[in-house]
Amino acid sequence: MTESLDALISLVAGGRVVVLSGAGLSTESGIPDYRGPSGVARRHTPMTFQAFTRDPVARRRYWARSHLGWRLIARAAPNAGHRAVARLQQAGLVDAVITQNVDGLHGAAGSGSVVELHGRLDEVTCLDCGNLTSREEVDRRLREANPDFVARVAAVNPDGDVDLPDEQVAAFRPVDCGICGTGMLKPDVVFFGETVPPQRVARCFALVEQARAVLVLGSSLTVMSGRRFVIHAAKRDIPVAIVNQGPTRGDGYATVCVDAPLGSLLPVVAERVAGGVPARA
């Protein structure tokens, strides 16, 4: 562990680092991972774009579950890992953050130049007119449309979806776009079956190509959406460091692998390489 930590600190100290973060970075903020030690096993299949747009019953079920899950996500606060990343940015060592998370916690911790690969839960888009609405406004409208909706959350997932028995959502009423009046509303996140917008992907590839090193934090790299950037870096002989609890599908591309809780390890790294830079409150 000591040798790996020293190698990690040496890599970060060289600067021009691009961070690629995943759900494991947010577990200490109370948002469970899918696959890590604190992960929750889904009892239902993640919502696909096709089911959401074509099946009114599936759409109602999603909004009922997400309506409850959003309240938990909205209360989440950045943890020591998020703050350490922001501190490394303030010290000029991290150039940008590519995150697979949709919780907005990097920005809340003070990080800038954040590319939210899969979108963000605090915005809602109309699939007809394209209008963007804050999740707080949609939440208010959903509360008004469902004054008697009472359900108990069994578990929340990293995308804000929750486990909820079907019988508890039968009477739930979704709402349409408040601007065009009839448009279908969808959280501005990438669902299964959707593709990340090409311009967003291109920006991430460009950031990786300009980096001196890539630092993966809290991602199992199971899906290609994030792993492709690790592969891209490795093909260009750009060093990759991975900090995660448990193995990842990117370990074979990494120069350094550290298995440790991020909330404990990252503040140590930040203090060692950016000790003179005060942490932002």
CSV table of C-alpha atoms in Angstrom, one decimal:
chain,number,residue,atom,x,y,z
A,1,MET,CA,0.0,0.0,0.0
A,2,THR,CA,2.8,2.5,0.9
A,3,GLU,CA,4.6,2.0,-2.4
A,4,SER,CA,1.3,2.4,-4.3
A,5,LEU,CA,0.4,5.5,-2.4
A,6,ASP,CA,3.9,7.0,-3.0
A,7,ALA,CA,3.5,6.3,-6.7
A,8,LEU,CA,0.1,7.8,-6.8
A,9,ILE,CA,1.3,11.0,-5.0
A,10,SER,CA,4.2,11.3,-7.4
A,11,LEU,CA,1.9,11.0,-10.4
A,12,VAL,CA,-0.6,13.6,-9.1
A,13,ALA,CA,2.2,16.0,-8.0
A,14,GLY,CA,3.3,16.2,-11.7
A,15,GLY,CA,0.1,18.1,-12.5
A,16,ARG,CA,-2.0,18.2,-15.7
A,17,VAL,CA,-4.2,15.4,-14.3
A,18,VAL,CA,-7.6,14.6,-15.6
A,19,VAL,CA,-9.9,12.9,-13.1
A,20,LEU,CA,-12.5,10.3,-14.2
A,21,SER,CA,-14.9,9.7,-11.3
A,22,GLY,CA,-17.6,7.1,-10.7
A,23,ALA,CA,-20.3,6.2,-8.1
A,24,GLY,CA,-17.7,5.0,-5.6
A,25,LEU,CA,-16.7,8.6,-4.9
A,26,SER,CA,-20.2,9.5,-3.7
A,27,THR,CA,-20.8,6.5,-1.4
A,28,GLU,CA,-19.6,8.5,1.6
A,29,SER,CA,-22.2,11.1,0.8
A,30,GLY,CA,-24.9,8.5,1.3
A,31,ILE,CA,-25.4,7.5,-2.3
A,32,PRO,CA,-24.8,3.8,-2.7
A,33,ASP,CA,-22.6,2.3,-5.4
A,34,TYR,CA,-23.9,-0.4,-7.7
A,35,ARG,CA,-20.9,-2.7,-7.5
A,36,GLY,CA,-18.6,-1.6,-4.6
A,37,PRO,CA,-18.6,-2.7,-1.0
A,38,SER,CA,-21.5,-0.5,-0.1
A,39,GLY,CA,-23.4,-1.3,-3.3
A,40,VAL,CA,-27.1,-2.0,-3.4
A,41,ALA,CA,-28.4,-4.8,-5.5
A,42,ARG,CA,-31.2,-3.7,-7.8
A,43,ARG,CA,-34.4,-5.7,-7.6
A,44,HIS,CA,-35.6,-4.1,-10.8
A,45,THR,CA,-34.0,-3.5,-14.2
A,46,PRO,CA,-32.7,0.1,-14.8
A,47,MET,CA,-35.0,2.2,-16.9
A,48,THR,CA,-34.3,2.2,-20.6
A,49,PHE,CA,-34.9,5.2,-22.9
A,50,GLN,CA,-37.1,3.0,-25.1
A,51,ALA,CA,-39.4,1.8,-22.2
A,52,PHE,CA,-39.6,5.4,-20.8
A,53,THR,CA,-40.7,6.9,-24.0
A,54,ARG,CA,-43.0,4.1,-25.3
A,55,ASP,CA,-44.6,2.7,-22.2
A,56,PRO,CA,-46.8,5.1,-20.1
A,57,VAL,CA,-46.9,2.6,-17.2
A,58,ALA,CA,-43.1,2.3,-17.1
A,59,ARG,CA,-42.8,6.1,-17.3
A,60,ARG,CA,-45.2,6.5,-14.3
A,61,ARG,CA,-43.3,3.9,-12.4
A,62,TYR,CA,-40.0,5.6,-13.1
A,63,TRP,CA,-41.3,9.1,-12.0
A,64,ALA,CA,-42.8,7.7,-8.8
A,65,ARG,CA,-39.6,6.0,-7.8
A,66,SER,CA,-37.4,8.9,-9.0
A,67,HIS,CA,-39.6,11.4,-7.2
A,68,LEU,CA,-38.8,9.8,-3.9
A,69,GLY,CA,-35.1,9.1,-4.8
A,70,TRP,CA,-34.5,12.7,-5.8
A,71,ARG,CA,-35.3,13.9,-2.2
A,72,LEU,CA,-32.4,11.8,-1.0
A,73,ILE,CA,-30.0,12.8,-3.7
A,74,ALA,CA,-30.9,16.5,-3.2
A,75,ARG,CA,-29.9,16.3,0.5
A,76,ALA,CA,-26.5,14.7,-0.3
A,77,ALA,CA,-23.5,16.9,0.4
A,78,PRO,CA,-19.9,16.6,-0.9
A,79,ASN,CA,-17.7,14.4,1.1
A,80,ALA,CA,-13.9,14.5,1.9
A,81,GLY,CA,-13.1,12.9,-1.4
A,82,HIS,CA,-15.0,15.5,-3.5
A,83,ARG,CA,-13.4,18.3,-1.5
A,84,ALA,CA,-9.9,16.8,-2.0
A,85,VAL,CA,-10.4,16.8,-5.8
A,86,ALA,CA,-11.5,20.4,-5.6
A,87,ARG,CA,-8.4,21.2,-3.6
A,88,LEU,CA,-6.1,19.5,-6.1
A,89,GLN,CA,-7.8,21.7,-8.8
A,90,GLN,CA,-7.2,24.8,-6.8
A,91,ALA,CA,-3.6,23.9,-6.5
A,92,GLY,CA,-3.4,23.7,-10.3
A,93,LEU,CA,-2.7,19.9,-10.4
A,94,VAL,CA,-6.0,18.7,-11.7
A,95,ASP,CA,-7.1,20.3,-15.0
A,96,ALA,CA,-10.6,18.9,-15.4
A,97,VAL,CA,-13.0,16.3,-14.0
A,98,ILE,CA,-14.9,13.8,-16.1
A,99,THR,CA,-17.6,12.3,-13.9
A,100,GLN,CA,-20.0,9.4,-14.6
A,101,ASN,CA,-22.1,10.6,-11.6
A,102,VAL,CA,-25.3,12.6,-12.0
A,103,ASP,CA,-25.4,13.9,-8.4
A,104,GLY,CA,-23.7,17.3,-9.0
A,105,LEU,CA,-21.4,16.8,-6.0
A,106,HIS,CA,-18.2,17.8,-7.7
A,107,GLY,CA,-19.5,21.2,-8.5
A,108,ALA,CA,-21.0,21.6,-5.0
A,109,ALA,CA,-17.5,20.8,-3.6
A,110,GLY,CA,-16.0,23.7,-5.6
A,111,SER,CA,-14.6,21.9,-8.7
A,112,GLY,CA,-14.7,23.6,-12.0
A,113,SER,CA,-14.2,22.3,-15.5
A,114,VAL,CA,-16.5,19.4,-14.8
A,115,VAL,CA,-17.8,17.3,-17.7
A,116,GLU,CA,-20.9,15.5,-16.5
A,117,LEU,CA,-20.7,12.5,-18.9
A,118,HIS,CA,-24.2,11.1,-18.1
A,119,GLY,CA,-25.9,14.4,-17.4
A,120,ARG,CA,-27.3,15.6,-14.1
A,121,LEU,CA,-30.4,14.9,-12.0
A,122,ASP,CA,-31.1,18.4,-11.0
A,123,GLU,CA,-32.3,19.4,-14.5
A,124,VAL,CA,-35.3,18.0,-16.4
A,125,THR,CA,-35.7,18.3,-20.2
A,126,CYS,CA,-38.8,18.3,-22.4
A,127,LEU,CA,-38.4,15.7,-25.1
A,128,ASP,CA,-40.7,17.7,-27.3
A,129,CYS,CA,-39.7,21.4,-27.0
A,130,GLY,CA,-36.3,20.9,-25.5
A,131,ASN,CA,-36.9,23.2,-22.6
A,132,LEU,CA,-34.8,22.7,-19.5
A,133,THR,CA,-36.4,23.0,-16.1
A,134,SER,CA,-34.9,22.8,-12.6
A,135,ARG,CA,-35.7,19.5,-10.8
A,136,GLU,CA,-36.9,21.7,-7.8
A,137,GLU,CA,-39.6,23.1,-10.0
A,138,VAL,CA,-40.7,19.7,-11.3
A,139,ASP,CA,-40.6,18.3,-7.8
A,140,ARG,CA,-42.9,21.1,-6.7
A,141,ARG,CA,-45.3,20.3,-9.5
A,142,LEU,CA,-45.2,16.6,-8.7
A,143,ARG,CA,-46.0,17.2,-5.1
A,144,GLU,CA,-49.0,19.3,-6.1
A,145,ALA,CA,-50.2,16.7,-8.5
A,146,ASN,CA,-49.8,13.9,-5.9
A,147,PRO,CA,-50.7,15.4,-2.5
A,148,ASP,CA,-51.7,12.0,-1.1
A,149,PHE,CA,-48.7,10.0,-2.4
A,150,VAL,CA,-47.0,8.3,0.5
A,151,ALA,CA,-44.4,5.6,0.1
A,152,ARG,CA,-41.4,4.2,1.9
A,153,VAL,CA,-38.0,4.0,0.2
A,154,ALA,CA,-36.3,0.7,0.6
A,155,ALA,CA,-33.1,1.7,-1.1
A,156,VAL,CA,-31.8,4.5,-3.4
A,157,ASN,CA,-29.6,3.9,-6.4
A,158,PRO,CA,-26.8,6.2,-7.8
A,159,ASP,CA,-29.1,7.5,-10.5
A,160,GLY,CA,-31.8,8.6,-8.0
A,161,ASP,CA,-34.1,5.6,-8.7
A,162,VAL,CA,-35.4,3.7,-5.8
A,163,ASP,CA,-36.9,0.3,-5.0
A,164,LEU,CA,-40.6,0.7,-4.7
A,165,PRO,CA,-43.4,-1.9,-4.8
A,166,ASP,CA,-45.6,-1.5,-7.9
A,167,GLU,CA,-48.8,-1.2,-5.9
A,168,GLN,CA,-47.5,2.0,-4.3
A,169,VAL,CA,-47.2,3.7,-7.7
A,170,ALA,CA,-50.5,2.8,-9.3
A,171,ALA,CA,-52.1,6.2,-8.5
A,172,PHE,CA,-49.0,8.3,-9.1
A,173,ARG,CA,-49.5,11.1,-11.7
A,174,PRO,CA,-46.5,12.4,-13.7
A,175,VAL,CA,-46.6,15.9,-15.1
A,176,ASP,CA,-46.0,17.2,-18.6
A,177,CYS,CA,-43.8,20.2,-19.7
A,178,GLY,CA,-44.8,23.4,-18.0
A,179,ILE,CA,-43.7,25.4,-21.1
A,180,CYS,CA,-45.2,23.7,-24.1
A,181,GLY,CA,-48.0,22.1,-22.0
A,182,THR,CA,-47.9,18.6,-23.5
A,183,GLY,CA,-44.3,17.6,-23.8
A,184,MET,CA,-42.8,14.5,-22.1
A,185,LEU,CA,-40.5,15.3,-19.3
A,186,LYS,CA,-37.3,13.3,-18.6
A,187,PRO,CA,-34.5,13.9,-16.2
A,188,ASP,CA,-31.5,15.3,-18.1
A,189,VAL,CA,-29.5,12.1,-17.7
A,190,VAL,CA,-28.4,9.4,-20.1
A,191,PHE,CA,-30.7,6.4,-19.7
A,192,PHE,CA,-29.7,2.9,-20.7
A,193,GLY,CA,-30.3,2.6,-24.4
A,194,GLU,CA,-29.3,6.2,-25.0
A,195,THR,CA,-25.9,7.5,-26.2
A,196,VAL,CA,-23.9,10.2,-24.6
A,197,PRO,CA,-24.0,13.3,-26.8
A,198,PRO,CA,-21.1,13.1,-29.3
A,199,GLN,CA,-19.8,16.6,-28.6
A,200,ARG,CA,-19.6,15.7,-24.9
A,201,VAL,CA,-17.6,12.5,-25.7
A,202,ALA,CA,-15.3,14.4,-28.0
A,203,ARG,CA,-14.6,16.9,-25.3
A,204,CYS,CA,-13.6,14.1,-22.9
A,205,PHE,CA,-11.3,12.5,-25.4
A,206,ALA,CA,-9.7,15.9,-26.0
A,207,LEU,CA,-9.2,16.4,-22.3
A,208,VAL,CA,-7.5,13.0,-22.0
A,209,GLU,CA,-5.2,13.7,-24.9
A,210,GLN,CA,-4.1,16.9,-23.3
A,211,ALA,CA,-3.5,15.3,-19.9
A,212,ARG,CA,-0.2,14.2,-18.5
A,213,ALA,CA,-2.0,11.6,-16.4
A,214,VAL,CA,-5.5,10.2,-15.8
A,215,LEU,CA,-6.7,9.5,-12.3
A,216,VAL,CA,-9.7,7.2,-12.0
A,217,LEU,CA,-11.7,7.6,-8.7
A,218,GLY,CA,-14.4,5.2,-7.5
A,219,SER,CA,-15.3,3.5,-10.8
A,220,SER,CA,-15.3,-0.2,-11.6
A,221,LEU,CA,-15.0,0.8,-15.3
A,222,THR,CA,-17.5,-2.0,-16.0
A,223,VAL,CA,-19.2,-0.1,-18.8
A,224,MET,CA,-17.4,1.2,-21.9
A,225,SER,CA,-18.8,4.7,-21.4
A,226,GLY,CA,-16.0,5.4,-18.9
A,227,ARG,CA,-13.5,2.7,-19.7
A,228,ARG,CA,-13.0,4.0,-23.2
A,229,PHE,CA,-11.1,7.0,-21.9
A,230,VAL,CA,-8.8,4.8,-19.9
A,231,ILE,CA,-8.1,2.7,-23.0
A,232,HIS,CA,-7.6,5.9,-25.0
A,233,ALA,CA,-5.0,7.2,-22.5
A,234,ALA,CA,-3.1,3.9,-22.3
A,235,LYS,CA,-2.8,3.7,-26.1
A,236,ARG,CA,-1.2,7.1,-26.0
A,237,ASP,CA,1.2,6.1,-23.2
A,238,ILE,CA,-0.5,8.5,-20.8
A,239,PRO,CA,-0.2,7.1,-17.3
A,240,VAL,CA,-3.4,5.9,-15.6
A,241,ALA,CA,-3.8,5.6,-11.8
A,242,ILE,CA,-6.9,3.9,-10.3
A,243,VAL,CA,-8.2,4.4,-6.8
A,244,ASN,CA,-11.2,2.1,-6.1
A,245,GLN,CA,-12.4,-0.4,-3.5
A,246,GLY,CA,-12.1,-3.7,-5.3
A,247,PRO,CA,-10.8,-4.6,-8.8
A,248,THR,CA,-11.8,-2.8,-11.9
A,249,ARG,CA,-11.9,-3.6,-15.6
A,250,GLY,CA,-9.3,-1.0,-16.2
A,251,ASP,CA,-6.6,-2.4,-13.9
A,252,GLY,CA,-4.7,-3.9,-16.8
A,253,TYR,CA,-4.2,-0.4,-18.3
A,254,ALA,CA,-3.1,1.2,-15.1
A,255,THR,CA,0.3,2.3,-14.0
A,256,VAL,CA,-0.8,2.5,-10.4
A,257,CYS,CA,-3.7,0.8,-8.6
A,258,VAL,CA,-4.7,1.6,-5.0
A,259,ASP,CA,-7.5,-0.3,-3.2
A,260,ALA,CA,-8.7,2.1,-0.5
A,261,PRO,CA,-11.7,4.3,0.6
A,262,LEU,CA,-11.5,7.5,-1.3
A,263,GLY,CA,-12.8,9.7,1.6
A,264,SER,CA,-9.8,8.6,3.6
A,265,LEU,CA,-7.1,8.4,0.9
A,266,LEU,CA,-7.7,11.5,-1.2
A,267,PRO,CA,-7.3,14.0,1.6
A,268,VAL,CA,-3.9,12.5,2.4
A,269,VAL,CA,-2.9,12.9,-1.3
A,270,ALA,CA,-4.2,16.5,-1.4
A,271,GLU,CA,-2.3,17.3,1.8
A,272,ARG,CA,0.9,15.8,0.6
A,273,VAL,CA,0.9,17.6,-2.8
A,274,ALA,CA,-1.2,20.7,-2.1
A,275,GLY,CA,-0.6,21.3,1.5
A,276,GLY,CA,-0.1,25.1,1.0
A,277,VAL,CA,-3.5,25.5,-0.7
A,278,PRO,CA,-6.4,26.0,1.8
A,279,ALA,CA,-9.4,23.7,1.4
A,280,ARG,CA,-12.5,25.5,0.3
A,281,ALA,CA,-15.3,25.5,2.9
